[in-house]
Coordinates of C-alpha atoms and ligand atoms in Angstrom, one line a residue:
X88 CA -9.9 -21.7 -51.7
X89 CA -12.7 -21.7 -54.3
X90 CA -15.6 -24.1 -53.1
X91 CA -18.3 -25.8 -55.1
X92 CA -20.8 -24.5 -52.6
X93 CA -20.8 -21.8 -49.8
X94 CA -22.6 -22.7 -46.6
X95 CA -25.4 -21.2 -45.3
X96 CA -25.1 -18.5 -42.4
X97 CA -26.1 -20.3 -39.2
X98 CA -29.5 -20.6 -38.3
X99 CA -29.2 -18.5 -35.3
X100 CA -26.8 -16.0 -36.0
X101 CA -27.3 -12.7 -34.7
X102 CA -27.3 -10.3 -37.1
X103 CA -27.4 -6.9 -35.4
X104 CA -25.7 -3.5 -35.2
X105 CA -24.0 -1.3 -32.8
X106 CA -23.3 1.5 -31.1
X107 CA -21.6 3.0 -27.8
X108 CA -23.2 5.3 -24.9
X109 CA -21.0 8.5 -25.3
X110 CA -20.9 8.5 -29.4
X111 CA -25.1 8.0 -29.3
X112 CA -26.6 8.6 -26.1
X113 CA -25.9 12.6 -25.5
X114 CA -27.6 13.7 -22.1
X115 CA -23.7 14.0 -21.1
X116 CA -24.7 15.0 -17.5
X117 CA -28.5 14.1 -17.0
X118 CA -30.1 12.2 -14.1
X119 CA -26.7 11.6 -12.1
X120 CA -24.6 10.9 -14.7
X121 CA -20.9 12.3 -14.1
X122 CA -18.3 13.4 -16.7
X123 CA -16.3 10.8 -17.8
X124 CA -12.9 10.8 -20.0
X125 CA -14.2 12.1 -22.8
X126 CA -16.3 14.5 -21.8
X127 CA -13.2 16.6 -20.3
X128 CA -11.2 16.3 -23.1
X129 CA -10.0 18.5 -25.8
X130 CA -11.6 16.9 -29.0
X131 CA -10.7 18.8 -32.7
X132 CA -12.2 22.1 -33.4
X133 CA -15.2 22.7 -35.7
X134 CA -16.6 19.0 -34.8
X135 CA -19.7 18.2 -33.2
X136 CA -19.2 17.1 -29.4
X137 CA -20.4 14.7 -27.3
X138 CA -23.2 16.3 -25.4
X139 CA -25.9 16.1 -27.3
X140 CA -24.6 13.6 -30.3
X141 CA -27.7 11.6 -31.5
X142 CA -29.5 12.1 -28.3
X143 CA -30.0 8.2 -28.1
X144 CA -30.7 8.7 -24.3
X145 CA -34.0 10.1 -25.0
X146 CA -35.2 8.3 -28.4
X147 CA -33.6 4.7 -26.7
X148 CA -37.5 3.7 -27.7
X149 CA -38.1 4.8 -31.4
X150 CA -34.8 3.8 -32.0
X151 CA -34.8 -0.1 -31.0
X152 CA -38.6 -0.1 -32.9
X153 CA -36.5 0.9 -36.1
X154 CA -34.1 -1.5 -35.2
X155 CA -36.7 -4.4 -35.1
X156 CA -38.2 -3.0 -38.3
X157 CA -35.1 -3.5 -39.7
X158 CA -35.0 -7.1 -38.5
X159 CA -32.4 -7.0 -35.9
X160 CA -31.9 -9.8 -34.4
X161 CA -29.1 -8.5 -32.2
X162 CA -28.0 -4.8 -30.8
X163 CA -24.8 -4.1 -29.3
X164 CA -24.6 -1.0 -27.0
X165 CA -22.3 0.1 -24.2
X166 CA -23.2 1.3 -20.6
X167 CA -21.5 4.3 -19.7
X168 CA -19.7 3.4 -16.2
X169 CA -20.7 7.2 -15.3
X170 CA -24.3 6.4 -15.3
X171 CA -24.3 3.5 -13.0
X172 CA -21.3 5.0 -10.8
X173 CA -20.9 8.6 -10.8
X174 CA -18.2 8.2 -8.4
X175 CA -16.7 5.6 -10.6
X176 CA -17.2 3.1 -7.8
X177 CA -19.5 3.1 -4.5
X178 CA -23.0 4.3 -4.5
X179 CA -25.2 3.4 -7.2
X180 CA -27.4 5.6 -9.3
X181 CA -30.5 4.4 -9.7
X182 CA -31.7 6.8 -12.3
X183 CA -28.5 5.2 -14.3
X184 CA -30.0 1.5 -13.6
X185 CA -33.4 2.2 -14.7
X186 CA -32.2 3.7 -17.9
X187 CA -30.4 0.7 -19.3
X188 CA -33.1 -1.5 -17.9
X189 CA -35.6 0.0 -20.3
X190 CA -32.8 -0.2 -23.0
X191 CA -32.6 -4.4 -22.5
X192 CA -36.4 -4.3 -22.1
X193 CA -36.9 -2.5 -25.4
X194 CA -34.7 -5.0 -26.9
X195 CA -36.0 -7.7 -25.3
X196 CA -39.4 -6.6 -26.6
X197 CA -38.7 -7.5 -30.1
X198 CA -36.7 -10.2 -29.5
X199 CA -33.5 -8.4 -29.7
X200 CA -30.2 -10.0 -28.0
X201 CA -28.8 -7.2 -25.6
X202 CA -25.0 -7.4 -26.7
X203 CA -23.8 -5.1 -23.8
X204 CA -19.8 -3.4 -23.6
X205 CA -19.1 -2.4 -20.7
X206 CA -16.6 0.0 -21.2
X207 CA -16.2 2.0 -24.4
X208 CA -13.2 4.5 -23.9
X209 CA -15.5 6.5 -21.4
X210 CA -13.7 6.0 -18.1
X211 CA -15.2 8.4 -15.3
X212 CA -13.6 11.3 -15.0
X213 CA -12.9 11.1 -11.5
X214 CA -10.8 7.7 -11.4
X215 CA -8.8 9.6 -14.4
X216 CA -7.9 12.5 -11.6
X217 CA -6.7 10.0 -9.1
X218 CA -4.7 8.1 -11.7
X219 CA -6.8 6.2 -14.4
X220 CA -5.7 2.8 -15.3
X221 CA -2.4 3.5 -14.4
X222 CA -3.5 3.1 -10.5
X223 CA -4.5 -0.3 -9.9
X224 CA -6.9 0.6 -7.4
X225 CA -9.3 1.0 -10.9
X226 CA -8.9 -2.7 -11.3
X227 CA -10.7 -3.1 -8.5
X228 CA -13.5 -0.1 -9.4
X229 CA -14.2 -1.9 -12.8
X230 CA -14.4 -5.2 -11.0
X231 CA -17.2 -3.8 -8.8
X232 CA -18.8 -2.1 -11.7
X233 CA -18.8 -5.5 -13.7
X234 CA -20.7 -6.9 -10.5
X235 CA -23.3 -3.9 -10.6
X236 CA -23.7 -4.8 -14.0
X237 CA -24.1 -8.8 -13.8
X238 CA -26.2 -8.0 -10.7
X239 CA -28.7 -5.7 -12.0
X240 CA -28.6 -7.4 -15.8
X241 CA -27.6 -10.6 -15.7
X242 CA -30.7 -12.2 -15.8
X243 CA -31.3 -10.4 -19.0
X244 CA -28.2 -10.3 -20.8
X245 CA -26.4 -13.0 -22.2
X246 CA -23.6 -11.8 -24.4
X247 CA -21.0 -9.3 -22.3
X248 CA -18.1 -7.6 -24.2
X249 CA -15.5 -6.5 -21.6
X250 CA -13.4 -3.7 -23.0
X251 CA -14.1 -2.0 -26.4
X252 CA -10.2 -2.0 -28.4
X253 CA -8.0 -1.6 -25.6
X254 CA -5.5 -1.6 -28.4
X255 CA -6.9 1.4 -29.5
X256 CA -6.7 2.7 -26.7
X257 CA -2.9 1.8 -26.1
X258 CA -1.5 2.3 -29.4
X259 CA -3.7 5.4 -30.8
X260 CA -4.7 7.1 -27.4
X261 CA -4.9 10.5 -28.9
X262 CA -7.6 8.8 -31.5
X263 CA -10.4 9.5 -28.6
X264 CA -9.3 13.0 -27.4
X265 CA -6.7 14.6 -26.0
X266 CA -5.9 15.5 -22.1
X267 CA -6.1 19.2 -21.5
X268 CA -2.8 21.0 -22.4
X269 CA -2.4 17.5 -25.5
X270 CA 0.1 15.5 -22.9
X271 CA -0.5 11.9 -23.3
X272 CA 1.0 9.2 -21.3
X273 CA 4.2 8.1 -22.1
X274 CA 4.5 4.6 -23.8
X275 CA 5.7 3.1 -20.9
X276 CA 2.7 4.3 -19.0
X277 CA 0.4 3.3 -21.5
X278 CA 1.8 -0.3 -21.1
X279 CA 1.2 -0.4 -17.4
X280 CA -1.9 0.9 -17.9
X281 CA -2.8 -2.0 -20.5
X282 CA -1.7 -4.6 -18.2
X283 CA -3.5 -2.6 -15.2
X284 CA -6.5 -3.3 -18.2
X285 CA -5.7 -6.5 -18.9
X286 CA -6.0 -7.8 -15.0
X287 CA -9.4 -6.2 -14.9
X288 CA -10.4 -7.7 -18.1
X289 CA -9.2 -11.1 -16.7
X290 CA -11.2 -10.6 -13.1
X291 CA -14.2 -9.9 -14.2
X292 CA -14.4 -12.7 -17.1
X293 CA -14.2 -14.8 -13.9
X294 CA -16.8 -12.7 -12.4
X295 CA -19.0 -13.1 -15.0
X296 CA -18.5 -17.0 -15.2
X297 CA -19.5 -17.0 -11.1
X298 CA -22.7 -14.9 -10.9
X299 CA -23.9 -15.3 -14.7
X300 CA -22.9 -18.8 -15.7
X301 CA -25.4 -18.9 -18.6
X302 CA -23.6 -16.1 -20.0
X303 CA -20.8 -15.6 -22.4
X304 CA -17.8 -12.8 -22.3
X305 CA -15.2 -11.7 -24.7
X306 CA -12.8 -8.9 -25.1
X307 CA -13.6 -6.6 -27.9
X308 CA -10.9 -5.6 -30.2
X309 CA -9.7 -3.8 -33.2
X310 CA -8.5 -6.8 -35.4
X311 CA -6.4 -6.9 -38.7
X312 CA -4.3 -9.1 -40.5
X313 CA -1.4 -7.4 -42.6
X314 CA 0.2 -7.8 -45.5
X315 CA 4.2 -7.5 -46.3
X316 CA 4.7 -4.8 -49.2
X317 CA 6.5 -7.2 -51.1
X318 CA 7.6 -10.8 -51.4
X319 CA 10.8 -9.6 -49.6
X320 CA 11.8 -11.3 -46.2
X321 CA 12.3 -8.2 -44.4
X322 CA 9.2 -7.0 -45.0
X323 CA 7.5 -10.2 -44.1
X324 CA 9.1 -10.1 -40.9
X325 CA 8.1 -6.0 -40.6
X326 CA 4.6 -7.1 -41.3
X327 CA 4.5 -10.1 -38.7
X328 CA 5.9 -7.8 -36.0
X329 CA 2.7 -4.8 -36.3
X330 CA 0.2 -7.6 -36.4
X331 CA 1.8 -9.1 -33.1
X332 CA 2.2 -5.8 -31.7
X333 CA -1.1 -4.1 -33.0
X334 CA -3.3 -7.3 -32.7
X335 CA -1.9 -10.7 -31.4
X336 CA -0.6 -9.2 -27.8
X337 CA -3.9 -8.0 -27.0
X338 CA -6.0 -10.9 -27.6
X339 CA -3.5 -13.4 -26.3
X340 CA -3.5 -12.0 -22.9
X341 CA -7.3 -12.6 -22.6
X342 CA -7.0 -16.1 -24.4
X343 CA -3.7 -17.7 -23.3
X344 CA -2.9 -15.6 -20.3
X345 CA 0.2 -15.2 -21.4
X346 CA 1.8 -11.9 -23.4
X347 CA 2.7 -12.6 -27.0
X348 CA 6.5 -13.9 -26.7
X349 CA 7.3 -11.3 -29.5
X350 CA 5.7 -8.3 -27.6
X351 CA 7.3 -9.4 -24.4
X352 CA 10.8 -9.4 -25.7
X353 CA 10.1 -5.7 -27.4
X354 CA 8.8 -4.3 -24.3
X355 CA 12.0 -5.5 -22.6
X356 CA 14.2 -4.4 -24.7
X357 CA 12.6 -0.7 -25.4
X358 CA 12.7 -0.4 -21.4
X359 CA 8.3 -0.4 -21.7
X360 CA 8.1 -3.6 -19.6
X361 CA 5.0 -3.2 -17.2
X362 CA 5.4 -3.9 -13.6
X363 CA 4.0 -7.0 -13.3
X364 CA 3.3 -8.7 -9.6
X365 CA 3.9 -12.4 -9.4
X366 CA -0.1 -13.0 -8.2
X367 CA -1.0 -11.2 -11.7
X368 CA 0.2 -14.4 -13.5
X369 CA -2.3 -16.8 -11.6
X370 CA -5.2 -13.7 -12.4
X371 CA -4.4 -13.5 -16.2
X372 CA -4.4 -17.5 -16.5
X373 CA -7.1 -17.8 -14.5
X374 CA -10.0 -16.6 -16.5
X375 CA -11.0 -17.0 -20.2
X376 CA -13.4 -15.5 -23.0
X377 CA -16.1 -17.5 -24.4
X378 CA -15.7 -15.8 -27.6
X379 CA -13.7 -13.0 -29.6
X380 CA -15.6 -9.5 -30.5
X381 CA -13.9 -8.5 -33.2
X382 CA -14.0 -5.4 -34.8
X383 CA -12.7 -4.9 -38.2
X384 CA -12.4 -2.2 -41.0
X385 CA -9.3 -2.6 -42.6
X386 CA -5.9 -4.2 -43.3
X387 CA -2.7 -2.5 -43.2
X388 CA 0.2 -3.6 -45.7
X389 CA 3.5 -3.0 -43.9
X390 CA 7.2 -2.5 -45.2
X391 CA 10.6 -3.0 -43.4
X392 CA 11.5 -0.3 -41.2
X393 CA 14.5 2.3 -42.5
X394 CA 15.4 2.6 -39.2
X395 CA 15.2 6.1 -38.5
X396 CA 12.5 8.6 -38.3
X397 CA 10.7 8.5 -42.2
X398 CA 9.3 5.2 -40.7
X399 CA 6.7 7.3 -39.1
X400 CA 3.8 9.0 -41.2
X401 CA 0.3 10.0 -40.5
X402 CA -2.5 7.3 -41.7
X403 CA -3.9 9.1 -45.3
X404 CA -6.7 11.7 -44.6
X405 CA -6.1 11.2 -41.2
X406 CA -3.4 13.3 -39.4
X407 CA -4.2 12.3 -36.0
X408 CA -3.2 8.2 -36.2
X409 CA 0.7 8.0 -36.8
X410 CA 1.6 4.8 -38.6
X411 CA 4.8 3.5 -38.3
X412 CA 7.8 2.5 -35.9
X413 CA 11.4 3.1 -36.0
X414 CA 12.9 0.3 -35.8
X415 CA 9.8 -1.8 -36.2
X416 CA 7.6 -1.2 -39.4
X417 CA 6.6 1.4 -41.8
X418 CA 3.0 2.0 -43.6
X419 CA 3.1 1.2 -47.2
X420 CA 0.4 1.5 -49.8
X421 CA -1.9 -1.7 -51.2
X422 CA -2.8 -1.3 -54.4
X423 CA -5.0 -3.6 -54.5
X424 CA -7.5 -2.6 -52.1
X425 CA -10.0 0.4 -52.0
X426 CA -10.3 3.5 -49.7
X427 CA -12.8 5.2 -48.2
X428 CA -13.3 9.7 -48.7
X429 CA -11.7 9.2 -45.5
X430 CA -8.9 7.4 -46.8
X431 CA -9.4 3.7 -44.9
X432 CA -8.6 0.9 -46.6
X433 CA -11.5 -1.1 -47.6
X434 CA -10.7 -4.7 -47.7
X435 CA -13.2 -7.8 -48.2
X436 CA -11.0 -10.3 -48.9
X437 CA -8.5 -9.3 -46.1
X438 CA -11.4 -9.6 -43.7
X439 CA -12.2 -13.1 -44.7
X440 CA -8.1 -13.6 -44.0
X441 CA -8.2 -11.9 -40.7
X442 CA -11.0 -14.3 -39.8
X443 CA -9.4 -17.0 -40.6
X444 CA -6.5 -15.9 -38.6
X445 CA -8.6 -15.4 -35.5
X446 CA -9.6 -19.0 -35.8
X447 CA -6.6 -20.4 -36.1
X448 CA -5.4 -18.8 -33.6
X449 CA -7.8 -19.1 -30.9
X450 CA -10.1 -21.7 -31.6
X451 CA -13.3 -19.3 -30.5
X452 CA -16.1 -18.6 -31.8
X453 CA -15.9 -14.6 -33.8
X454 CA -18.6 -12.3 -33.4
X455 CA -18.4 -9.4 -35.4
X456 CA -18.7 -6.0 -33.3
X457 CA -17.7 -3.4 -35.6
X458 CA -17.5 -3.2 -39.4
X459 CA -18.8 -0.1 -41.0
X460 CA -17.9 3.5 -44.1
X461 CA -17.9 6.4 -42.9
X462 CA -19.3 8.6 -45.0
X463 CA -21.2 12.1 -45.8
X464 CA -24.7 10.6 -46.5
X465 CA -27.2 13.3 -47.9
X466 CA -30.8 13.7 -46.8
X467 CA -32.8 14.3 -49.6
X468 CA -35.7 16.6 -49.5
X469 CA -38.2 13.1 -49.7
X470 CA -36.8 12.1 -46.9
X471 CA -34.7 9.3 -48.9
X472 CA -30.8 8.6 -48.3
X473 CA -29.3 7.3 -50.9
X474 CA -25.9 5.2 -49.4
X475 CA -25.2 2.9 -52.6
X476 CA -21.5 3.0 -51.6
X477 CA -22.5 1.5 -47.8
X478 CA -24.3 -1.1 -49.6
X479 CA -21.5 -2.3 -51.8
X480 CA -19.0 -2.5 -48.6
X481 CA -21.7 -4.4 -46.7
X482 CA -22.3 -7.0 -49.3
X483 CA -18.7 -7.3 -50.4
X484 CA -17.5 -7.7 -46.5
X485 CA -21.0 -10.3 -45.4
X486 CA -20.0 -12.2 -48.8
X487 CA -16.3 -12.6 -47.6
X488 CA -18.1 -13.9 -43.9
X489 CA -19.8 -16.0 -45.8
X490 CA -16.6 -17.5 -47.3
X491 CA -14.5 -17.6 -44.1
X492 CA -17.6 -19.5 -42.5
X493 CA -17.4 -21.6 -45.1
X494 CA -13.7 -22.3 -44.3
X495 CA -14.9 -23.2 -41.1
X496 CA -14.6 -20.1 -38.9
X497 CA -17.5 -20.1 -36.2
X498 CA -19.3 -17.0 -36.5
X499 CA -21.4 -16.1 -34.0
X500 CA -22.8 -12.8 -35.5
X501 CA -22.4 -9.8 -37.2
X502 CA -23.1 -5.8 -35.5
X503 CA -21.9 -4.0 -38.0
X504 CA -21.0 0.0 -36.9
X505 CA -23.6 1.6 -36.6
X506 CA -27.1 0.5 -36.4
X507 CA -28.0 4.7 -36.3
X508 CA -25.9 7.6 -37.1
X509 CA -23.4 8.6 -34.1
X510 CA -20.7 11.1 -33.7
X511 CA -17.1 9.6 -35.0
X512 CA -14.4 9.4 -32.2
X513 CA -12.6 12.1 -34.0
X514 CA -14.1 13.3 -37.4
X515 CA -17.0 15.0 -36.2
X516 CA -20.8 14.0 -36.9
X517 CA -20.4 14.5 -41.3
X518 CA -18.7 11.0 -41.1
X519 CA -21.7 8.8 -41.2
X520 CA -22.0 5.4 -39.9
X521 CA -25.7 4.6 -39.5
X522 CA -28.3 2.4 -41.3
X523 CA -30.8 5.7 -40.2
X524 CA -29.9 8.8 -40.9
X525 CA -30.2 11.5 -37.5
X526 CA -31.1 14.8 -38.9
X527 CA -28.4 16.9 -37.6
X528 CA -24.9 18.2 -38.5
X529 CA -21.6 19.1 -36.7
X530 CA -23.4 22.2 -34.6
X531 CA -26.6 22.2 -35.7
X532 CA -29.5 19.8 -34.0
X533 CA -32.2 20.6 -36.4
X534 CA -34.7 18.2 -34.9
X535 CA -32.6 15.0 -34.6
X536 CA -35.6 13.1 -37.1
X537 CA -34.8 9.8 -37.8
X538 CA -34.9 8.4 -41.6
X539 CA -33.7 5.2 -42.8
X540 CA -31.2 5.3 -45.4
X541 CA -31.6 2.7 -48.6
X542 CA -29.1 0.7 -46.6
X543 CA -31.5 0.0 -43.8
X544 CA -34.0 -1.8 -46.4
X545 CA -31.1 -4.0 -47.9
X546 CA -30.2 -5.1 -44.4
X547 CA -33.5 -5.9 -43.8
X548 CA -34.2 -7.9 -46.8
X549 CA -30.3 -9.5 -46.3
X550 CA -31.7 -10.2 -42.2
X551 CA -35.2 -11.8 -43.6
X552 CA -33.2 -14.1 -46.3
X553 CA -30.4 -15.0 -43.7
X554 CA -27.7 -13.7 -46.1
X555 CA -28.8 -16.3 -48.8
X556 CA -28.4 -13.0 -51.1
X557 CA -24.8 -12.5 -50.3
Ligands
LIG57 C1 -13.8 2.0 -33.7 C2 -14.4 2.4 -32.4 O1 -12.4 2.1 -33.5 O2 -14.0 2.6 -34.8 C3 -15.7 3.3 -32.6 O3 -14.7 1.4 -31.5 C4 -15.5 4.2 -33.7 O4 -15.9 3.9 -31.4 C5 -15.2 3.4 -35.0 O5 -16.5 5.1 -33.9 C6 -15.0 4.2 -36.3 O6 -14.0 5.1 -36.1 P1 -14.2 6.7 -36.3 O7 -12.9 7.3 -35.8 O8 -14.4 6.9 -37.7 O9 -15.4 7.1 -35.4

């Protein structure tokens, strides 16, 4: 649709940034904190780690000033469970408590909306070793962690996300580490386990409609639409069942309370069917988000399957994602779209598509949780960064916002990834995200400075016009 006139970005829209505890904060084991999930397990060699990363947990302060110099009008962090629990569930640590209450003071400072996830891939380490998600007992210990949380914050906090990309987390699992020895669950496990999530996600949406009614609470996931190779049928159908599969399942559970008809019938008949108690059905209709956190970075253009094992290649640059299902879809190449050094797909237009999808689907309004390019920025010796590329994919992606809200998707805001450098799930600290640049590298801390990067200043100016640039 080409339109005589795009509309405006909403007056209130929360244009922010993000990041989560264990890929910022460092201070892995400080003031009570426990080990969670990832800091036991096997991440690839030569990459920086976790424990330290940009050391967030002690320049929280300086941090959220550059963020309200940059305009922000939002910031989206996660708590890490292991802070506020050490034991995962049962006696609080206060030390934890205090810490995130002079993050959403900070914010709240400058007039920055706390956008708080609850749990980003960091389970503590402890309900891993008696069973993770795959004992529903941890249903119950992120129920009562979600009631910490709405306790201690929910005067302060308005906007909850429950769990960051579950499908991630199902589909990719090795994406955030590996389990000593490289085991990971078997798929039938990791579907109990996401239904295990998915009943937790449900109780404590209702949780947080009880004791914070003023608040609002949405799932956060990893969103795409996709595209069929060609104008061939099969590959149509190839390409409908990955985004069912990859996207659809996971947000309809939240939404409708209902699996994905499609999804069901897959999981029956590849034997992956979760147990699922007759009460579950009453707890997954029973709650429902406000919004949808979306996070999106590319699309994925999808061929019929062959039906045998070539269906299944590693994602370019990337040999840790496999791609591809017998018997379901296969990767294919776009040529019409860009890619990243790290070979991601970079996409505008497809994100304006996927909005629209999200709409349609759900009737909710989007807020944007993750968008973001990797990249290796360089510090010059002025103290500049020079990110002209980061630039380009921000105003190209904010431009095709503009166009989906002018189709009439309700956009609640934008946090793009990452309001300050972090260390990537699985490609090591070179692979920067930030609008300020942390002064470090894989091993070496240097003195973790902070400098802006010339993307910083154009979000700023972008923030102070209210996109009217884009
Ligand atoms: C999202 C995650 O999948 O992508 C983030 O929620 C992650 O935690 C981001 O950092 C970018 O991915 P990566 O692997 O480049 O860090």
């Amino acid at each position: 649709m080409i339109y005589q006139k795009l509309l405006d970005f909403p007056e209130h829209f929360l244009w922010g940034a993000s990041t989560s505890a264990y890929q910022v904060e460092g201070a892995w084991d400080e003031d009570g904190k426990s080990p969670s999930i990832i800091d036991m397990y096997e991440h690839p060699a030569g990459y920086a780690d976790f424990t330290v990363a940009s050391d967030h947990y002690h320049h929280f302060a300086e941090d959220i000033a550059l963020f309200a110099k940059m305009g922000l009008k939002a910031y989206r962090f996660s708590i890490a469970w292991t802070r506020i629990l050490p034991q995962g569930t049962g006696e609080v640590n206060p030390a934890g408590v205090e810490h995130y209450r002079a993050v959403i003071a900070e914010c709240r400072k400058y007039g920055i909306e706390p956008v708080v996830t609850m749990y980003h891939f960091d389970l503590p380490w402890c309900l891993e070793q008696q069973g993770g998600w795959l004992n529903r007992a941890t249903i119950d210990a992120f129920e009562n962690y979600a009631r910490v949380l709405f306790t201690e914050y929910g005067s302060e906090v308005k906007y909850w996300l429950t769990i960051n990309e579950q499908n991630t987390m199902i589909l990719h699992p090795g994406a955030i580490g590996l389990p000593k020895g490289g085991q990971l669950p078997s798929r039938k496990d990791l579907y109990q386990m996401n239904h295990h999530m998915m009943l937790a996600q449900a109780r404590v949406m209702k949780l947080c409609h009880v004791l914070c009614p003023q608040a609002k609470i949405g799932p956060a996931l990893n969103l795409t639409a996709m595209y069929p190779e060609t104008c061939r049928p099969e590959d149509a159908i190839a390409a409908h069942n990955w985004e069912v599969l990859r996207c659809w399942n996971f947000a309809d559970v939240p939404v409708f309370g209902q699996y994905h008809p499609l999804a069901m019938r897959y999981l029956e008949d590849r034997g992956l069917t979760p147990e699922i108690q007759p009460e579950d059905w009453d707890t997954l209709a029973g709650a429902k988000p406000d919004f949808i956190a979306m996070n999106y970075y590319s699309t994925a253009t999808i061929a019929a399957s062959r039906g045998d094992a070539s269906d299944v290649s590693a994602r370019a640059g990337d040999q840790q994602i496999m791609l591809g299902e017998e018997g379901v879809y296969r990767a294919a190449e776009n040529p019409y779209v860009g890619k990243t050094q790290y070979g991601w797909v970079v996409d505008p237009t497809g994100f304006r598509y996927t909005l629209r999808k999200v709409c349609e689907r759900y009737h909710l309004p989007i807020l944007i949780t993750e968008n973001g390019i990797g990249a290796p920025d360089k510090l010059e010796a002025d103290g500049s960064v020079h990110d002209p590329y980061r630039i380009e994919f921000y105003e190209k992606h904010l431009h095709a916002m503009r166009e989906a809200i002018t189709d009439g998707v309700d956009m609640l805001g934008y946090c793009p990834w990452a309001a300050v450098d972090v260390v990537s799930t699985h490609q090591g600290y070179a692979k920067r995200y930030g609008f300020i640049y942390v002064d470090r590298d894989e091993q070496d801390l240097r003195d973790l400075r902070r400098y802006p990067k010339d993307s910083f200043y154009w979000y700023q100016k972008t923030i102070a016009e209210n996109g009217k640039n884009l």
